[in-house]
Coordinates of C-alpha atoms in Angstrom, one line a residue:
M64 CA -30.5 -25.1 -29.7
E65 CA -29.1 -21.6 -29.6
A66 CA -26.3 -20.7 -27.2
P67 CA -27.4 -18.2 -24.5
R68 CA -25.9 -14.6 -25.7
L69 CA -22.9 -13.8 -23.6
E70 CA -23.1 -10.5 -21.5
R71 CA -21.1 -7.5 -22.7
K72 CA -20.0 -4.5 -21.0
L73 CA -17.7 -1.4 -21.1
V74 CA -15.1 -1.1 -18.5
A75 CA -11.8 -0.4 -17.3
I76 CA -9.5 -3.2 -17.0
L77 CA -6.8 -3.6 -14.8
A78 CA -4.0 -6.4 -15.3
A79 CA -1.1 -6.8 -12.7
D80 CA 1.8 -9.3 -12.3
V81 CA 5.1 -9.6 -10.5
E82 CA 8.2 -8.8 -12.6
G83 CA 10.6 -11.5 -12.5
Y84 CA 8.3 -13.8 -10.5
S85 CA 9.8 -17.1 -11.8
R86 CA 13.3 -16.1 -10.9
H87 CA 12.1 -15.2 -7.3
M88 CA 10.4 -18.4 -7.1
E89 CA 13.7 -20.5 -8.2
R90 CA 15.7 -18.4 -5.8
D91 CA 13.5 -18.5 -2.2
E92 CA 10.2 -20.2 -2.9
A93 CA 8.9 -19.8 1.0
A94 CA 10.1 -16.3 1.5
T95 CA 8.4 -15.1 -2.5
L96 CA 5.0 -16.8 -1.6
A97 CA 5.1 -15.1 1.9
A98 CA 6.0 -11.9 0.3
L99 CA 3.4 -12.2 -2.5
S100 CA 0.7 -13.3 0.1
A101 CA 1.0 -10.0 2.0
H102 CA 1.5 -7.8 -1.2
R103 CA -2.1 -9.4 -2.1
V104 CA -3.9 -8.5 0.8
I105 CA -3.0 -5.0 0.0
V106 CA -3.5 -5.1 -3.9
D107 CA -6.7 -6.8 -3.0
D108 CA -8.2 -4.1 -0.3
L109 CA -7.4 -1.5 -2.7
I110 CA -9.1 -2.5 -5.7
S111 CA -12.4 -3.4 -3.4
S112 CA -11.7 0.5 -1.8
F113 CA -11.9 2.0 -5.4
N114 CA -14.9 -0.3 -6.4
G115 CA -13.0 -2.5 -8.4
R116 CA -13.9 -6.2 -8.7
I117 CA -11.1 -9.1 -9.3
T118 CA -12.4 -11.3 -12.1
G119 CA -9.2 -13.6 -12.1
T120 CA -6.1 -14.5 -10.4
A121 CA -3.4 -16.9 -11.5
G122 CA -0.1 -17.4 -9.7
D123 CA 1.3 -13.7 -9.4
S124 CA -1.3 -12.2 -11.5
V125 CA -4.2 -10.3 -11.0
L126 CA -7.2 -9.3 -13.4
A127 CA -10.0 -6.7 -12.1
E128 CA -12.5 -4.5 -13.7
F129 CA -13.6 -1.1 -12.9
A130 CA -16.8 0.8 -13.8
S131 CA -14.5 4.2 -13.9
V132 CA -11.3 4.4 -16.0
V133 CA -10.5 7.3 -12.8
D134 CA -10.9 5.1 -10.2
A135 CA -8.7 2.4 -11.9
V136 CA -5.8 4.8 -12.5
D137 CA -5.9 5.9 -9.2
C138 CA -6.2 2.6 -7.8
A139 CA -2.9 1.5 -9.7
V140 CA -1.2 4.7 -8.4
K141 CA -2.3 3.5 -4.7
I142 CA -1.2 0.0 -5.1
Q143 CA 2.4 0.8 -6.4
D144 CA 2.9 3.5 -3.9
A145 CA 1.6 0.9 -1.0
L146 CA 3.7 -1.9 -2.4
A147 CA 6.9 0.5 -2.3
V148 CA 6.6 1.1 1.0
A149 CA 5.6 -2.5 2.0
N150 CA 8.9 -3.7 0.0
E151 CA 11.0 -1.2 2.3
A152 CA 10.4 -3.7 4.9
L153 CA 12.0 -6.8 3.1
P154 CA 15.4 -7.6 2.1
D155 CA 16.5 -6.3 -1.6
E156 CA 16.2 -10.0 -3.0
H157 CA 12.7 -10.5 -1.5
R158 CA 11.2 -7.4 -2.8
L159 CA 8.3 -8.3 -5.5
R160 CA 7.5 -5.3 -7.7
F161 CA 4.3 -5.6 -9.5
R162 CA 3.7 -4.2 -13.2
I163 CA 0.5 -3.0 -13.9
G164 CA -1.6 -2.3 -17.1
I165 CA -4.9 -0.5 -17.9
N166 CA -7.2 -0.5 -20.9
V167 CA -10.7 0.4 -21.3
G168 CA -12.6 -1.6 -23.9
D169 CA -15.5 -3.9 -24.3
V170 CA -15.5 -7.3 -22.9
M171 CA -17.4 -10.6 -22.6
V172 CA -18.6 -11.8 -19.5
K173 CA -19.4 -15.5 -18.1
D174 CA -19.8 -17.1 -14.9
G175 CA -18.0 -13.7 -13.3
D176 CA -14.7 -14.1 -15.8
I177 CA -14.3 -11.4 -18.3
F178 CA -12.8 -12.2 -21.8
G179 CA -12.0 -10.4 -25.2
D180 CA -9.5 -8.2 -26.9
G181 CA -9.7 -5.7 -24.1
V182 CA -8.4 -8.0 -21.9
N183 CA -5.8 -9.1 -24.2
I184 CA -4.6 -5.2 -24.5
A185 CA -4.6 -4.8 -20.9
A186 CA -2.4 -7.9 -20.4
R187 CA 0.1 -6.7 -23.3
L188 CA 0.1 -3.2 -21.6
E189 CA 1.0 -4.9 -18.4
S190 CA 4.2 -6.5 -20.2
L191 CA 5.1 -2.9 -21.3
A192 CA 5.1 -1.5 -17.7
E193 CA 8.4 -1.3 -15.9
A194 CA 8.5 -3.1 -12.5
G195 CA 6.9 -0.6 -10.3
G196 CA 5.2 1.1 -12.8
I197 CA 2.0 1.4 -14.5
C198 CA 1.3 1.4 -18.6
I199 CA -2.2 2.7 -20.0
S200 CA -3.8 2.5 -23.6
R201 CA -4.8 6.0 -25.7
G202 CA -8.4 5.4 -24.4
V203 CA -7.4 5.4 -20.6
R204 CA -5.0 8.5 -21.2
D205 CA -7.5 10.6 -23.0
H206 CA -10.3 10.3 -20.2
V207 CA -7.3 10.9 -17.2
R208 CA -5.8 13.5 -19.2
K209 CA -8.3 16.3 -18.9
M210 CA -8.0 16.0 -15.2
G211 CA -4.5 17.2 -15.3
R212 CA -3.4 15.1 -12.8
F213 CA -0.8 12.9 -14.4
A214 CA 2.0 13.2 -16.7
F215 CA 2.8 10.6 -19.3
E216 CA 5.5 9.3 -21.6
D217 CA 4.3 8.2 -25.2
L218 CA 5.2 4.8 -26.2
G219 CA 4.4 5.0 -29.6
E220 CA 2.5 2.7 -31.5
Q221 CA 2.9 -1.3 -29.6
S222 CA 1.6 -4.4 -31.4
V223 CA -0.2 -7.0 -29.4
K224 CA -0.9 -10.7 -29.8
N225 CA -4.1 -11.7 -31.9
I226 CA -5.0 -8.0 -32.2
D227 CA -4.5 -7.1 -36.0
Q228 CA -4.3 -2.9 -35.2
P229 CA -1.0 -1.8 -33.1
I230 CA -2.3 0.0 -29.9
R231 CA -0.9 3.3 -28.7
A232 CA 0.8 2.7 -25.2
F233 CA 1.8 5.1 -22.4
R234 CA 3.8 5.2 -19.3
L235 CA 2.0 6.7 -16.4
R236 CA 5.2 9.0 -14.9
G237 CA 3.1 10.1 -11.8
V238 CA 1.3 12.9 -10.6
D239 CA 2.2 16.3 -12.4
P240 CA 3.7 18.3 -9.8
T241 CA 2.3 21.5 -11.2
T242 CA -1.6 20.4 -10.8
A243 CA -1.2 18.0 -7.8
P244 CA -0.8 19.4 -4.0
A245 CA 2.6 17.8 -2.9
P246 CA 2.1 14.9 -0.2
I247 CA 3.2 15.2 3.4
S248 CA 6.8 13.3 3.5
P249 CA 7.4 11.7 7.0
A250 CA 11.2 12.1 6.3
T251 CA 10.7 15.8 5.8
A252 CA 7.9 16.7 7.4
S253 CA 8.1 17.9 11.4
P254 CA 5.5 18.7 14.2
A255 CA 6.1 22.3 13.8
S256 CA 5.3 22.5 10.4
A257 CA 3.2 19.7 9.2
D258 CA 0.1 21.5 10.6
H259 CA -0.4 25.2 10.4
S260 CA -4.0 25.1 10.1
S261 CA -5.0 23.2 13.6
S262 CA -5.4 24.2 17.0
D263 CA -2.8 23.3 19.6
G264 CA -5.3 20.9 21.1
P265 CA -5.5 17.5 20.8
V266 CA -5.7 15.8 17.1
L267 CA -8.4 12.9 16.4
R268 CA -7.0 11.1 13.7
Q269 CA -9.0 11.0 10.5
P270 CA -9.6 8.0 8.4
A271 CA -6.6 6.7 6.4
S272 CA -6.5 4.5 3.1
P273 CA -5.8 1.0 3.2
A274 CA -2.4 2.2 1.7
E275 CA -1.9 4.7 4.5
E276 CA -2.5 2.3 7.2
A277 CA 0.0 -0.1 5.5
E278 CA 2.5 2.7 5.8
F279 CA 1.3 3.6 9.4
E280 CA 1.9 -0.5 10.3
L281 CA 5.5 -0.4 8.4
T282 CA 6.7 2.8 10.6
F283 CA 5.3 1.0 13.8
W284 CA 7.1 -2.1 13.0
E285 CA 10.6 -0.4 12.1
S286 CA 10.3 1.9 15.4
I287 CA 10.4 -1.3 17.1
K288 CA 11.8 -4.3 15.3
D289 CA 15.2 -4.2 16.9
S290 CA 13.8 -3.6 20.6
G291 CA 14.6 -5.8 23.9
N292 CA 11.2 -4.9 25.5
P293 CA 8.7 -7.4 24.9
A294 CA 5.9 -4.6 25.7
E295 CA 6.6 -2.9 22.5
F296 CA 5.9 -6.2 20.7
A297 CA 2.8 -6.1 22.7
A298 CA 1.8 -2.8 21.4
Y299 CA 2.3 -3.6 18.0
L300 CA 0.0 -6.3 18.6
E301 CA -2.5 -4.6 20.3
R302 CA -2.8 -2.3 17.2
Y303 CA -2.1 -4.7 14.6
P304 CA -3.5 -8.2 15.5
A305 CA -3.4 -9.4 12.4
G306 CA -0.5 -7.4 10.8
T307 CA 1.9 -8.3 8.7
F308 CA 4.2 -8.6 11.0
A309 CA 2.1 -10.3 13.6
A310 CA 3.2 -13.8 13.9
L311 CA 7.0 -12.4 14.0
A312 CA 6.2 -9.9 17.0
E313 CA 4.5 -12.8 19.0
T314 CA 7.6 -14.9 18.4
R315 CA 10.0 -12.1 20.0
R316 CA 7.6 -10.8 22.5
Q317 CA 7.5 -14.6 24.2
A318 CA 11.4 -15.1 23.6
L319 CA 12.1 -11.9 25.5
L320 CA 9.5 -12.6 28.3
E321 CA 11.3 -16.2 28.4
E322 CA 14.7 -14.4 28.9
A323 CA 13.5 -11.4 30.9
A324 CA 10.8 -13.5 33.2
V325 CA 9.1 -10.7 33.6
P326 CA 5.2 -9.7 32.3
A327 CA 4.8 -7.8 29.1
A328 CA 3.3 -4.5 29.2
E329 CA -0.5 -4.2 27.5
A330 CA -0.8 -2.4 24.9
A331 CA -3.7 0.4 24.5
A332 CA -3.5 1.9 20.8
A333 CA -6.7 3.4 19.8
D334 CA -9.0 1.6 17.1
Q335 CA -8.7 4.8 14.9
E336 CA -7.2 5.8 11.5
V337 CA -4.0 7.9 11.6
S338 CA -3.6 10.9 9.8
A339 CA -0.3 11.5 7.6
V340 CA 0.5 14.5 10.2
E341 CA 0.5 12.1 13.4
L342 CA 3.0 10.1 11.2
A343 CA 5.1 12.9 10.4
F344 CA 5.3 13.8 14.0
W345 CA 6.2 10.1 15.3
D346 CA 8.9 9.8 12.5
T347 CA 10.6 12.8 14.2
V348 CA 10.5 11.5 17.7
K349 CA 10.5 7.9 17.3
D350 CA 14.0 7.5 17.6
S351 CA 14.8 10.3 20.4
A352 CA 15.9 9.3 23.7
N353 CA 14.5 12.3 25.4
P354 CA 11.1 11.3 27.2
E355 CA 9.8 14.6 27.0
M356 CA 9.5 14.1 22.9
Y357 CA 7.4 11.1 23.6
S358 CA 5.4 12.9 26.2
A359 CA 4.6 15.7 23.6
Y360 CA 3.3 13.1 21.2
L361 CA 0.7 11.8 23.9
E362 CA -0.1 15.3 24.7
R363 CA -0.9 16.1 21.2
Y364 CA -2.1 12.5 20.1
P365 CA -3.7 10.9 23.6
E366 CA -5.2 8.2 21.4
G367 CA -2.9 8.1 18.5
A368 CA -1.7 4.9 16.7
F369 CA 1.5 5.0 18.7
A370 CA 0.4 6.0 21.9
A371 CA 1.0 2.7 23.8
L372 CA 4.6 2.4 22.3
A373 CA 5.2 5.9 23.6
K374 CA 4.0 5.3 27.1
V375 CA 6.3 2.5 26.9
R376 CA 9.2 4.6 25.9
V377 CA 8.4 7.1 28.6
E378 CA 8.8 4.9 31.2
E379 CA 11.8 3.2 29.5
L380 CA 13.4 6.7 29.8
G381 CA 12.5 7.0 33.4
S382 CA 9.8 9.9 33.3
P383 CA 5.9 9.6 33.6
P384 CA 3.7 10.1 31.0
P385 CA 1.3 13.4 31.1

């Protein structure tokens, strides 16, 4: 009886793994697994948001397919950006840096898994990538080069195990600054300069990508992690009940409640997404000892992601919120 014909299709293949994963596991298995789990949430969400499909995972590795080469590259860039932000919350020795390879090619499909030379080439490109970097094939480069959004480093011809012909590889060196708009940086933007086009009234938050939301959560946590006020941890838990730091936040909140024997203030963070402009505003005021700074934030963003925390800070500093 003739075997059924395998399905074949042309896709963009993204292969990713953690640089030095075995070394991390040998040094601290529990911390490495915890960091990997948190990173995988980010990676999986971004793959889904760019219309990708995860076709395989093994240990620290992820294999995904995309119908669009552009979506695959954009997803890879967002993944590396988001993981860089997430790593900032971890000690140096616990930071996990992914390498990503992207190829476009014909693959065979069986039971949802993909096979073939296209997959092998993506895995080889991944091994050529730097920690935190992205390496792509010439076919991928040709698809995205005409968009004028990325800069590349030509690595020349590379041999691939079990592939007769060498492949041309390129490292993606980020967005070309001459053709892409500069992103807003929380470290450099200010409330006065970040938004010249809007009115002076309250700003409603716009939907954020998973990568941006991860950055907002990290900024929130960095603002409260050393706090002695249980209400600030309650504010975090209200906004991020299943957040990366939720378990730690609850532990610290309970410990502070026991020490102070006072009830925790309830958080009222709005269940909306946050704009980069709001994040820049909060980054400017978050370390201030002046209650008027937090009142200004509340006037501008009455339902902002950090509104509950701002109210707590105003109360701590002795002036009622607006």
